[in-house]
JSON list of C-alpha atoms in Angstrom, two decimals:
[
{"chain": "A", "resi": 6, "resn": "MET", "atom": "CA", "xyz": [-20.29, -36.91, 0.51]},
{"chain": "A", "resi": 7, "resn": "ALA", "atom": "CA", "xyz": [-23.79, -35.59, -0.19]},
{"chain": "A", "resi": 8, "resn": "GLU", "atom": "CA", "xyz": [-25.29, -38.40, 1.92]},
{"chain": "A", "resi": 9, "resn": "ILE", "atom": "CA", "xyz": [-23.07, -37.51, 4.88]},
{"chain": "A", "resi": 10, "resn": "LEU", "atom": "CA", "xyz": [-23.95, -33.82, 4.66]},
{"chain": "A", "resi": 11, "resn": "ALA", "atom": "CA", "xyz": [-27.67, -34.63, 4.48]},
{"chain": "A", "resi": 12, "resn": "LEU", "atom": "CA", "xyz": [-27.34, -36.69, 7.67]},
{"chain": "A", "resi": 13, "resn": "VAL", "atom": "CA", "xyz": [-25.32, -33.92, 9.34]},
{"chain": "A", "resi": 14, "resn": "GLU", "atom": "CA", "xyz": [-27.90, -31.28, 8.43]},
{"chain": "A", "resi": 15, "resn": "ALA", "atom": "CA", "xyz": [-30.69, -33.54, 9.74]},
{"chain": "A", "resi": 16, "resn": "ARG", "atom": "CA", "xyz": [-28.80, -33.91, 13.05]},
{"chain": "A", "resi": 17, "resn": "LEU", "atom": "CA", "xyz": [-28.34, -30.14, 13.31]},
{"chain": "A", "resi": 18, "resn": "ARG", "atom": "CA", "xyz": [-32.04, -29.55, 12.60]},
{"chain": "A", "resi": 19, "resn": "SER", "atom": "CA", "xyz": [-33.13, -32.14, 15.18]},
{"chain": "A", "resi": 20, "resn": "ALA", "atom": "CA", "xyz": [-30.90, -30.53, 17.83]},
{"chain": "A", "resi": 21, "resn": "LEU", "atom": "CA", "xyz": [-31.24, -26.83, 16.98]},
{"chain": "A", "resi": 22, "resn": "GLY", "atom": "CA", "xyz": [-34.50, -26.48, 15.01]},
{"chain": "A", "resi": 23, "resn": "GLU", "atom": "CA", "xyz": [-34.95, -25.01, 11.57]},
{"chain": "A", "resi": 24, "resn": "PRO", "atom": "CA", "xyz": [-32.24, -22.65, 10.33]},
{"chain": "A", "resi": 25, "resn": "ASP", "atom": "CA", "xyz": [-33.45, -19.13, 9.59]},
{"chain": "A", "resi": 26, "resn": "ALA", "atom": "CA", "xyz": [-30.51, -18.28, 7.30]},
{"chain": "A", "resi": 27, "resn": "ARG", "atom": "CA", "xyz": [-27.67, -19.98, 5.48]},
{"chain": "A", "resi": 28, "resn": "ALA", "atom": "CA", "xyz": [-24.69, -18.85, 3.46]},
{"chain": "A", "resi": 29, "resn": "ALA", "atom": "CA", "xyz": [-22.23, -20.74, 1.27]},
{"chain": "A", "resi": 30, "resn": "VAL", "atom": "CA", "xyz": [-18.55, -20.11, 0.68]},
{"chain": "A", "resi": 31, "resn": "THR", "atom": "CA", "xyz": [-16.19, -21.90, -1.69]},
{"chain": "A", "resi": 32, "resn": "PHE", "atom": "CA", "xyz": [-12.44, -21.47, -1.44]},
{"chain": "A", "resi": 33, "resn": "LEU", "atom": "CA", "xyz": [-10.11, -22.25, -4.32]},
{"chain": "A", "resi": 34, "resn": "GLY", "atom": "CA", "xyz": [-9.27, -25.96, -4.25]},
{"chain": "A", "resi": 35, "resn": "THR", "atom": "CA", "xyz": [-11.82, -26.90, -1.57]},
{"chain": "A", "resi": 36, "resn": "ASP", "atom": "CA", "xyz": [-15.35, -28.16, -1.32]},
{"chain": "A", "resi": 37, "resn": "ARG", "atom": "CA", "xyz": [-18.27, -25.85, -0.65]},
{"chain": "A", "resi": 38, "resn": "PHE", "atom": "CA", "xyz": [-18.87, -24.88, 2.98]},
{"chain": "A", "resi": 39, "resn": "GLU", "atom": "CA", "xyz": [-22.12, -23.61, 4.38]},
{"chain": "A", "resi": 40, "resn": "VAL", "atom": "CA", "xyz": [-22.90, -21.85, 7.64]},
{"chain": "A", "resi": 41, "resn": "LEU", "atom": "CA", "xyz": [-26.41, -22.24, 9.01]},
{"chain": "A", "resi": 42, "resn": "ARG", "atom": "CA", "xyz": [-27.93, -19.79, 11.50]},
{"chain": "A", "resi": 43, "resn": "PHE", "atom": "CA", "xyz": [-30.37, -20.99, 14.16]},
{"chain": "A", "resi": 44, "resn": "THR", "atom": "CA", "xyz": [-32.19, -18.55, 16.43]},
{"chain": "A", "resi": 45, "resn": "GLU", "atom": "CA", "xyz": [-33.68, -19.62, 19.73]},
{"chain": "A", "resi": 46, "resn": "GLY", "atom": "CA", "xyz": [-34.92, -16.83, 22.00]},
{"chain": "A", "resi": 47, "resn": "ASP", "atom": "CA", "xyz": [-32.02, -14.42, 22.50]},
{"chain": "A", "resi": 48, "resn": "LEU", "atom": "CA", "xyz": [-29.43, -16.99, 21.38]},
{"chain": "A", "resi": 49, "resn": "VAL", "atom": "CA", "xyz": [-28.07, -17.24, 17.87]},
{"chain": "A", "resi": 50, "resn": "ARG", "atom": "CA", "xyz": [-26.18, -20.39, 16.90]},
{"chain": "A", "resi": 51, "resn": "TYR", "atom": "CA", "xyz": [-23.99, -20.65, 13.82]},
{"chain": "A", "resi": 52, "resn": "ALA", "atom": "CA", "xyz": [-23.14, -24.16, 12.60]},
{"chain": "A", "resi": 53, "resn": "THR", "atom": "CA", "xyz": [-20.87, -25.18, 9.74]},
{"chain": "A", "resi": 54, "resn": "LEU", "atom": "CA", "xyz": [-21.97, -27.72, 7.16]},
{"chain": "A", "resi": 55, "resn": "GLY", "atom": "CA", "xyz": [-19.38, -29.26, 4.85]},
{"chain": "A", "resi": 56, "resn": "MET", "atom": "CA", "xyz": [-16.35, -29.78, 7.06]},
{"chain": "A", "resi": 57, "resn": "SER", "atom": "CA", "xyz": [-17.43, -33.37, 7.80]},
{"chain": "A", "resi": 58, "resn": "ALA", "atom": "CA", "xyz": [-17.69, -34.32, 4.12]},
{"chain": "A", "resi": 59, "resn": "GLN", "atom": "CA", "xyz": [-14.09, -35.54, 4.25]},
{"chain": "A", "resi": 60, "resn": "PRO", "atom": "CA", "xyz": [-12.18, -37.00, 7.19]},
{"chain": "A", "resi": 61, "resn": "MET", "atom": "CA", "xyz": [-9.45, -34.87, 8.71]},
{"chain": "A", "resi": 62, "resn": "THR", "atom": "CA", "xyz": [-6.06, -36.42, 7.97]},
{"chain": "A", "resi": 63, "resn": "ASP", "atom": "CA", "xyz": [-2.62, -36.11, 9.47]},
{"chain": "A", "resi": 64, "resn": "PRO", "atom": "CA", "xyz": [-0.64, -33.68, 7.30]},
{"chain": "A", "resi": 65, "resn": "THR", "atom": "CA", "xyz": [2.42, -35.94, 7.60]},
{"chain": "A", "resi": 66, "resn": "ALA", "atom": "CA", "xyz": [0.57, -38.96, 6.15]},
{"chain": "A", "resi": 67, "resn": "VAL", "atom": "CA", "xyz": [1.89, -40.06, 2.76]},
{"chain": "A", "resi": 68, "resn": "VAL", "atom": "CA", "xyz": [-1.62, -40.82, 1.48]},
{"chain": "A", "resi": 69, "resn": "ALA", "atom": "CA", "xyz": [-4.85, -39.36, 2.83]},
{"chain": "A", "resi": 70, "resn": "ASP", "atom": "CA", "xyz": [-7.45, -41.99, 3.72]},
{"chain": "A", "resi": 71, "resn": "PRO", "atom": "CA", "xyz": [-10.70, -40.93, 2.00]},
{"chain": "A", "resi": 72, "resn": "VAL", "atom": "CA", "xyz": [-12.85, -42.92, 4.48]},
{"chain": "A", "resi": 73, "resn": "ARG", "atom": "CA", "xyz": [-11.21, -43.19, 7.91]},
{"chain": "A", "resi": 74, "resn": "GLY", "atom": "CA", "xyz": [-10.35, -40.30, 10.18]},
{"chain": "A", "resi": 75, "resn": "PRO", "atom": "CA", "xyz": [-12.10, -37.84, 12.47]},
{"chain": "A", "resi": 76, "resn": "ARG", "atom": "CA", "xyz": [-14.96, -35.79, 11.06]},
{"chain": "A", "resi": 77, "resn": "ALA", "atom": "CA", "xyz": [-16.37, -32.64, 12.59]},
{"chain": "A", "resi": 78, "resn": "GLU", "atom": "CA", "xyz": [-18.54, -29.57, 12.27]},
{"chain": "A", "resi": 79, "resn": "LEU", "atom": "CA", "xyz": [-18.29, -26.34, 14.29]},
{"chain": "A", "resi": 80, "resn": "VAL", "atom": "CA", "xyz": [-20.98, -24.58, 16.36]},
{"chain": "A", "resi": 81, "resn": "LEU", "atom": "CA", "xyz": [-20.67, -21.09, 17.84]},
{"chain": "A", "resi": 82, "resn": "THR", "atom": "CA", "xyz": [-23.35, -19.56, 20.08]},
{"chain": "A", "resi": 83, "resn": "VAL", "atom": "CA", "xyz": [-23.76, -15.85, 20.92]},
{"chain": "A", "resi": 84, "resn": "ARG", "atom": "CA", "xyz": [-26.45, -13.62, 22.36]},
{"chain": "A", "resi": 85, "resn": "GLY", "atom": "CA", "xyz": [-28.29, -12.00, 19.47]},
{"chain": "A", "resi": 86, "resn": "GLY", "atom": "CA", "xyz": [-28.91, -8.32, 18.85]},
{"chain": "A", "resi": 87, "resn": "LEU", "atom": "CA", "xyz": [-25.85, -7.02, 20.71]},
{"chain": "A", "resi": 88, "resn": "ALA", "atom": "CA", "xyz": [-23.28, -7.04, 17.89]},
{"chain": "A", "resi": 89, "resn": "PRO", "atom": "CA", "xyz": [-23.18, -7.64, 14.11]},
{"chain": "A", "resi": 90, "resn": "THR", "atom": "CA", "xyz": [-22.43, -11.34, 14.59]},
{"chain": "A", "resi": 91, "resn": "ASP", "atom": "CA", "xyz": [-23.77, -12.39, 11.18]},
{"chain": "A", "resi": 92, "resn": "ARG", "atom": "CA", "xyz": [-20.32, -11.35, 9.93]},
{"chain": "A", "resi": 93, "resn": "LEU", "atom": "CA", "xyz": [-19.23, -14.66, 11.52]},
{"chain": "A", "resi": 94, "resn": "LEU", "atom": "CA", "xyz": [-20.27, -16.52, 8.39]},
{"chain": "A", "resi": 95, "resn": "ARG", "atom": "CA", "xyz": [-17.00, -16.10, 6.49]},
{"chain": "A", "resi": 96, "resn": "PRO", "atom": "CA", "xyz": [-14.64, -16.63, 9.48]},
{"chain": "A", "resi": 97, "resn": "LEU", "atom": "CA", "xyz": [-16.52, -19.81, 10.39]},
{"chain": "A", "resi": 98, "resn": "ALA", "atom": "CA", "xyz": [-16.28, -21.07, 6.82]},
{"chain": "A", "resi": 99, "resn": "VAL", "atom": "CA", "xyz": [-12.52, -20.33, 6.91]},
{"chain": "A", "resi": 100, "resn": "LEU", "atom": "CA", "xyz": [-12.18, -22.37, 10.11]},
{"chain": "A", "resi": 101, "resn": "ALA", "atom": "CA", "xyz": [-14.25, -25.21, 8.60]},
{"chain": "A", "resi": 102, "resn": "ALA", "atom": "CA", "xyz": [-11.96, -25.23, 5.55]},
{"chain": "A", "resi": 103, "resn": "SER", "atom": "CA", "xyz": [-8.76, -25.36, 7.62]},
{"chain": "A", "resi": 104, "resn": "PRO", "atom": "CA", "xyz": [-8.52, -29.20, 7.66]},
{"chain": "A", "resi": 105, "resn": "GLN", "atom": "CA", "xyz": [-8.63, -29.27, 3.84]},
{"chain": "A", "resi": 106, "resn": "VAL", "atom": "CA", "xyz": [-6.48, -26.18, 3.29]},
{"chain": "A", "resi": 107, "resn": "GLU", "atom": "CA", "xyz": [-3.91, -26.56, 6.07]},
{"chain": "A", "resi": 108, "resn": "GLY", "atom": "CA", "xyz": [-4.09, -30.27, 6.84]},
{"chain": "A", "resi": 109, "resn": "LEU", "atom": "CA", "xyz": [-5.22, -29.41, 10.35]},
{"chain": "A", "resi": 110, "resn": "ILE", "atom": "CA", "xyz": [-6.94, -31.89, 12.66]},
{"chain": "A", "resi": 111, "resn": "VAL", "atom": "CA", "xyz": [-9.42, -30.00, 14.85]},
{"chain": "A", "resi": 112, "resn": "ALA", "atom": "CA", "xyz": [-9.72, -31.43, 18.37]},
{"chain": "A", "resi": 113, "resn": "PRO", "atom": "CA", "xyz": [-10.91, -30.26, 21.81]},
{"chain": "A", "resi": 114, "resn": "GLY", "atom": "CA", "xyz": [-8.49, -27.85, 23.45]},
{"chain": "A", "resi": 115, "resn": "ALA", "atom": "CA", "xyz": [-7.19, -26.50, 20.14]},
{"chain": "A", "resi": 116, "resn": "SER", "atom": "CA", "xyz": [-7.07, -22.81, 19.30]},
{"chain": "A", "resi": 117, "resn": "LEU", "atom": "CA", "xyz": [-8.20, -21.67, 15.88]},
{"chain": "A", "resi": 118, "resn": "ASP", "atom": "CA", "xyz": [-7.32, -18.14, 14.77]},
{"chain": "A", "resi": 119, "resn": "VAL", "atom": "CA", "xyz": [-8.72, -16.25, 11.78]},
{"chain": "A", "resi": 120, "resn": "GLY", "atom": "CA", "xyz": [-6.27, -13.33, 12.12]},
{"chain": "A", "resi": 121, "resn": "GLU", "atom": "CA", "xyz": [-9.01, -10.69, 12.17]},
{"chain": "A", "resi": 122, "resn": "PRO", "atom": "CA", "xyz": [-12.02, -9.89, 14.36]},
{"chain": "A", "resi": 123, "resn": "LEU", "atom": "CA", "xyz": [-14.70, -12.58, 14.15]},
{"chain": "A", "resi": 124, "resn": "TRP", "atom": "CA", "xyz": [-17.16, -9.77, 13.39]},
{"chain": "A", "resi": 125, "resn": "GLU", "atom": "CA", "xyz": [-16.89, -5.99, 13.12]},
{"chain": "A", "resi": 126, "resn": "GLY", "atom": "CA", "xyz": [-15.70, -4.55, 16.42]},
{"chain": "A", "resi": 127, "resn": "ALA", "atom": "CA", "xyz": [-15.27, -7.97, 18.05]},
{"chain": "A", "resi": 128, "resn": "PRO", "atom": "CA", "xyz": [-12.50, -8.32, 20.65]},
{"chain": "A", "resi": 129, "resn": "PHE", "atom": "CA", "xyz": [-12.05, -11.93, 19.46]},
{"chain": "A", "resi": 130, "resn": "THR", "atom": "CA", "xyz": [-9.86, -13.19, 16.61]},
{"chain": "A", "resi": 131, "resn": "SER", "atom": "CA", "xyz": [-9.65, -16.79, 17.78]},
{"chain": "A", "resi": 132, "resn": "VAL", "atom": "CA", "xyz": [-11.75, -19.53, 19.33]},
{"chain": "A", "resi": 133, "resn": "LEU", "atom": "CA", "xyz": [-11.16, -22.39, 21.73]},
{"chain": "A", "resi": 134, "resn": "VAL", "atom": "CA", "xyz": [-12.49, -25.76, 20.56]},
{"chain": "A", "resi": 135, "resn": "ALA", "atom": "CA", "xyz": [-14.57, -27.27, 23.38]},
{"chain": "A", "resi": 136, "resn": "GLU", "atom": "CA", "xyz": [-15.62, -30.86, 24.03]},
{"chain": "A", "resi": 137, "resn": "PRO", "atom": "CA", "xyz": [-18.37, -32.17, 21.70]},
{"chain": "A", "resi": 138, "resn": "GLY", "atom": "CA", "xyz": [-21.55, -34.01, 22.63]},
{"chain": "A", "resi": 139, "resn": "GLY", "atom": "CA", "xyz": [-23.39, -31.45, 24.76]},
{"chain": "A", "resi": 140, "resn": "LEU", "atom": "CA", "xyz": [-25.52, -29.34, 22.45]},
{"chain": "A", "resi": 141, "resn": "VAL", "atom": "CA", "xyz": [-25.43, -31.63, 19.40]},
{"chain": "A", "resi": 142, "resn": "GLU", "atom": "CA", "xyz": [-24.71, -35.33, 19.87]},
{"chain": "A", "resi": 143, "resn": "ASP", "atom": "CA", "xyz": [-22.11, -37.06, 17.71]},
{"chain": "A", "resi": 144, "resn": "LEU", "atom": "CA", "xyz": [-23.49, -38.57, 14.52]},
{"chain": "A", "resi": 145, "resn": "ALA", "atom": "CA", "xyz": [-22.54, -42.21, 13.92]},
{"chain": "A", "resi": 146, "resn": "LEU", "atom": "CA", "xyz": [-21.76, -43.11, 10.31]},
{"chain": "A", "resi": 147, "resn": "ASP", "atom": "CA", "xyz": [-21.51, -46.53, 8.64]},
{"chain": "A", "resi": 148, "resn": "ASP", "atom": "CA", "xyz": [-18.32, -48.49, 9.34]},
{"chain": "A", "resi": 149, "resn": "PRO", "atom": "CA", "xyz": [-15.48, -47.92, 8.75]},
{"chain": "A", "resi": 150, "resn": "MET", "atom": "CA", "xyz": [-16.18, -44.15, 8.91]},
{"chain": "A", "resi": 151, "resn": "ASP", "atom": "CA", "xyz": [-15.61, -42.28, 12.16]},
{"chain": "A", "resi": 152, "resn": "PRO", "atom": "CA", "xyz": [-18.58, -40.43, 13.69]},
{"chain": "A", "resi": 153, "resn": "VAL", "atom": "CA", "xyz": [-19.11, -36.71, 13.10]},
{"chain": "A", "resi": 154, "resn": "SER", "atom": "CA", "xyz": [-18.42, -34.60, 16.20]},
{"chain": "A", "resi": 155, "resn": "PHE", "atom": "CA", "xyz": [-20.00, -31.16, 16.65]},
{"chain": "A", "resi": 156, "resn": "PHE", "atom": "CA", "xyz": [-17.43, -28.96, 18.38]},
{"chain": "A", "resi": 157, "resn": "PRO", "atom": "CA", "xyz": [-18.62, -25.89, 20.31]},
{"chain": "A", "resi": 158, "resn": "LEU", "atom": "CA", "xyz": [-16.38, -22.87, 19.71]},
{"chain": "A", "resi": 159, "resn": "LEU", "atom": "CA", "xyz": [-15.67, -20.41, 22.52]},
{"chain": "A", "resi": 160, "resn": "PRO", "atom": "CA", "xyz": [-14.45, -16.96, 21.37]},
{"chain": "A", "resi": 161, "resn": "MET", "atom": "CA", "xyz": [-11.15, -15.86, 22.95]},
{"chain": "A", "resi": 162, "resn": "THR", "atom": "CA", "xyz": [-9.54, -12.44, 23.20]},
{"chain": "A", "resi": 163, "resn": "ALA", "atom": "CA", "xyz": [-5.88, -12.13, 22.18]},
{"chain": "A", "resi": 164, "resn": "ASN", "atom": "CA", "xyz": [-4.82, -12.06, 25.86]},
{"chain": "A", "resi": 165, "resn": "GLU", "atom": "CA", "xyz": [-6.89, -15.16, 26.65]},
{"chain": "A", "resi": 166, "resn": "ALA", "atom": "CA", "xyz": [-5.41, -17.00, 23.66]},
{"chain": "A", "resi": 167, "resn": "ALA", "atom": "CA", "xyz": [-1.87, -16.11, 24.76]},
{"chain": "A", "resi": 168, "resn": "TRP", "atom": "CA", "xyz": [-2.62, -17.18, 28.35]},
{"chain": "A", "resi": 169, "resn": "LYS", "atom": "CA", "xyz": [-4.11, -20.45, 27.07]},
{"chain": "A", "resi": 170, "resn": "ARG", "atom": "CA", "xyz": [-0.92, -21.20, 25.10]},
{"chain": "A", "resi": 171, "resn": "VAL", "atom": "CA", "xyz": [1.07, -21.02, 28.36]},
{"chain": "A", "resi": 172, "resn": "HIS", "atom": "CA", "xyz": [-1.37, -22.55, 30.86]},
{"chain": "A", "resi": 173, "resn": "GLY", "atom": "CA", "xyz": [-3.55, -24.81, 28.67]},
{"chain": "A", "resi": 174, "resn": "ALA", "atom": "CA", "xyz": [-7.19, -24.98, 27.64]},
{"chain": "A", "resi": 175, "resn": "ALA", "atom": "CA", "xyz": [-8.41, -26.54, 30.89]},
{"chain": "A", "resi": 176, "resn": "ALA", "atom": "CA", "xyz": [-6.88, -23.75, 32.98]},
{"chain": "A", "resi": 177, "resn": "LEU", "atom": "CA", "xyz": [-8.53, -21.08, 30.80]},
{"chain": "A", "resi": 178, "resn": "GLN", "atom": "CA", "xyz": [-11.90, -22.81, 31.02]},
{"chain": "A", "resi": 179, "resn": "GLU", "atom": "CA", "xyz": [-11.53, -23.05, 34.82]},
{"chain": "A", "resi": 180, "resn": "ARG", "atom": "CA", "xyz": [-10.73, -19.33, 34.94]},
{"chain": "A", "resi": 181, "resn": "TRP", "atom": "CA", "xyz": [-13.83, -18.52, 32.88]},
{"chain": "A", "resi": 182, "resn": "LEU", "atom": "CA", "xyz": [-15.97, -20.69, 35.13]},
{"chain": "A", "resi": 183, "resn": "ALA", "atom": "CA", "xyz": [-14.53, -19.28, 38.38]},
{"chain": "A", "resi": 184, "resn": "ARG", "atom": "CA", "xyz": [-15.19, -15.71, 37.20]},
{"chain": "A", "resi": 185, "resn": "GLY", "atom": "CA", "xyz": [-18.71, -16.47, 35.90]},
{"chain": "A", "resi": 186, "resn": "THR", "atom": "CA", "xyz": [-17.75, -15.40, 32.38]},
{"chain": "A", "resi": 187, "resn": "ASP", "atom": "CA", "xyz": [-20.66, -15.31, 29.92]},
{"chain": "A", "resi": 188, "resn": "LEU", "atom": "CA", "xyz": [-18.97, -16.84, 26.89]},
{"chain": "A", "resi": 189, "resn": "ARG", "atom": "CA", "xyz": [-22.04, -16.12, 24.77]},
{"chain": "A", "resi": 190, "resn": "ASP", "atom": "CA", "xyz": [-21.76, -12.36, 25.31]},
{"chain": "A", "resi": 191, "resn": "PRO", "atom": "CA", "xyz": [-20.39, -10.91, 22.05]},
{"chain": "A", "resi": 192, "resn": "LEU", "atom": "CA", "xyz": [-19.38, -7.72, 23.91]},
{"chain": "A", "resi": 193, "resn": "ARG", "atom": "CA", "xyz": [-17.57, -9.33, 26.85]},
{"chain": "A", "resi": 194, "resn": "THR", "atom": "CA", "xyz": [-14.08, -8.31, 27.82]},
{"chain": "A", "resi": 195, "resn": "ALA", "atom": "CA", "xyz": [-11.19, -10.62, 28.64]},
{"chain": "A", "resi": 196, "resn": "VAL", "atom": "CA", "xyz": [-11.36, -12.52, 31.92]},
{"chain": "A", "resi": 197, "resn": "PRO", "atom": "CA", "xyz": [-8.81, -11.22, 34.49]},
{"chain": "A", "resi": 198, "resn": "LEU", "atom": "CA", "xyz": [-5.67, -13.30, 33.98]},
{"chain": "A", "resi": 199, "resn": "ASP", "atom": "CA", "xyz": [-3.48, -12.12, 36.88]}
]
């Protein structure tokens, strides 16, 4: 586990630079989760570290495979200085713990909800899991382990999350793109959904 996390942190550093802050959270019955903060110009990126220590397993499986199964970490990017986004640390750690706590398999197109604003005053309580491989490339591990994917998270308003449940993740992403929505803006409002 420690070897995997060292490799994951090295991949994050090679892609995002040196973290300028980190915080750790431990939930009862789970491993320790860290959230690293990387600042580049006006962008602030938050990346989880610890979610990939164990593979995500199907909650209906009789026995969890300790080696095989998808592994992931989460990355969320916002424009800095506009909102108190450092409050994201705990919600991101909660999302990173969800595979261990809830038996959830995180995959592109999924919605993850923390049930409260991602930071004080945020219009977002949930995120859309986007396709990996853009900002941080997947990290191959020794066979038979699956590679670690780094999933970008896109904050969603409650209305966007409800619309996504009906129309799907691809339709919401198309709507954002068509309207020129700045998904990194921590103060943005919901995209028109009519």
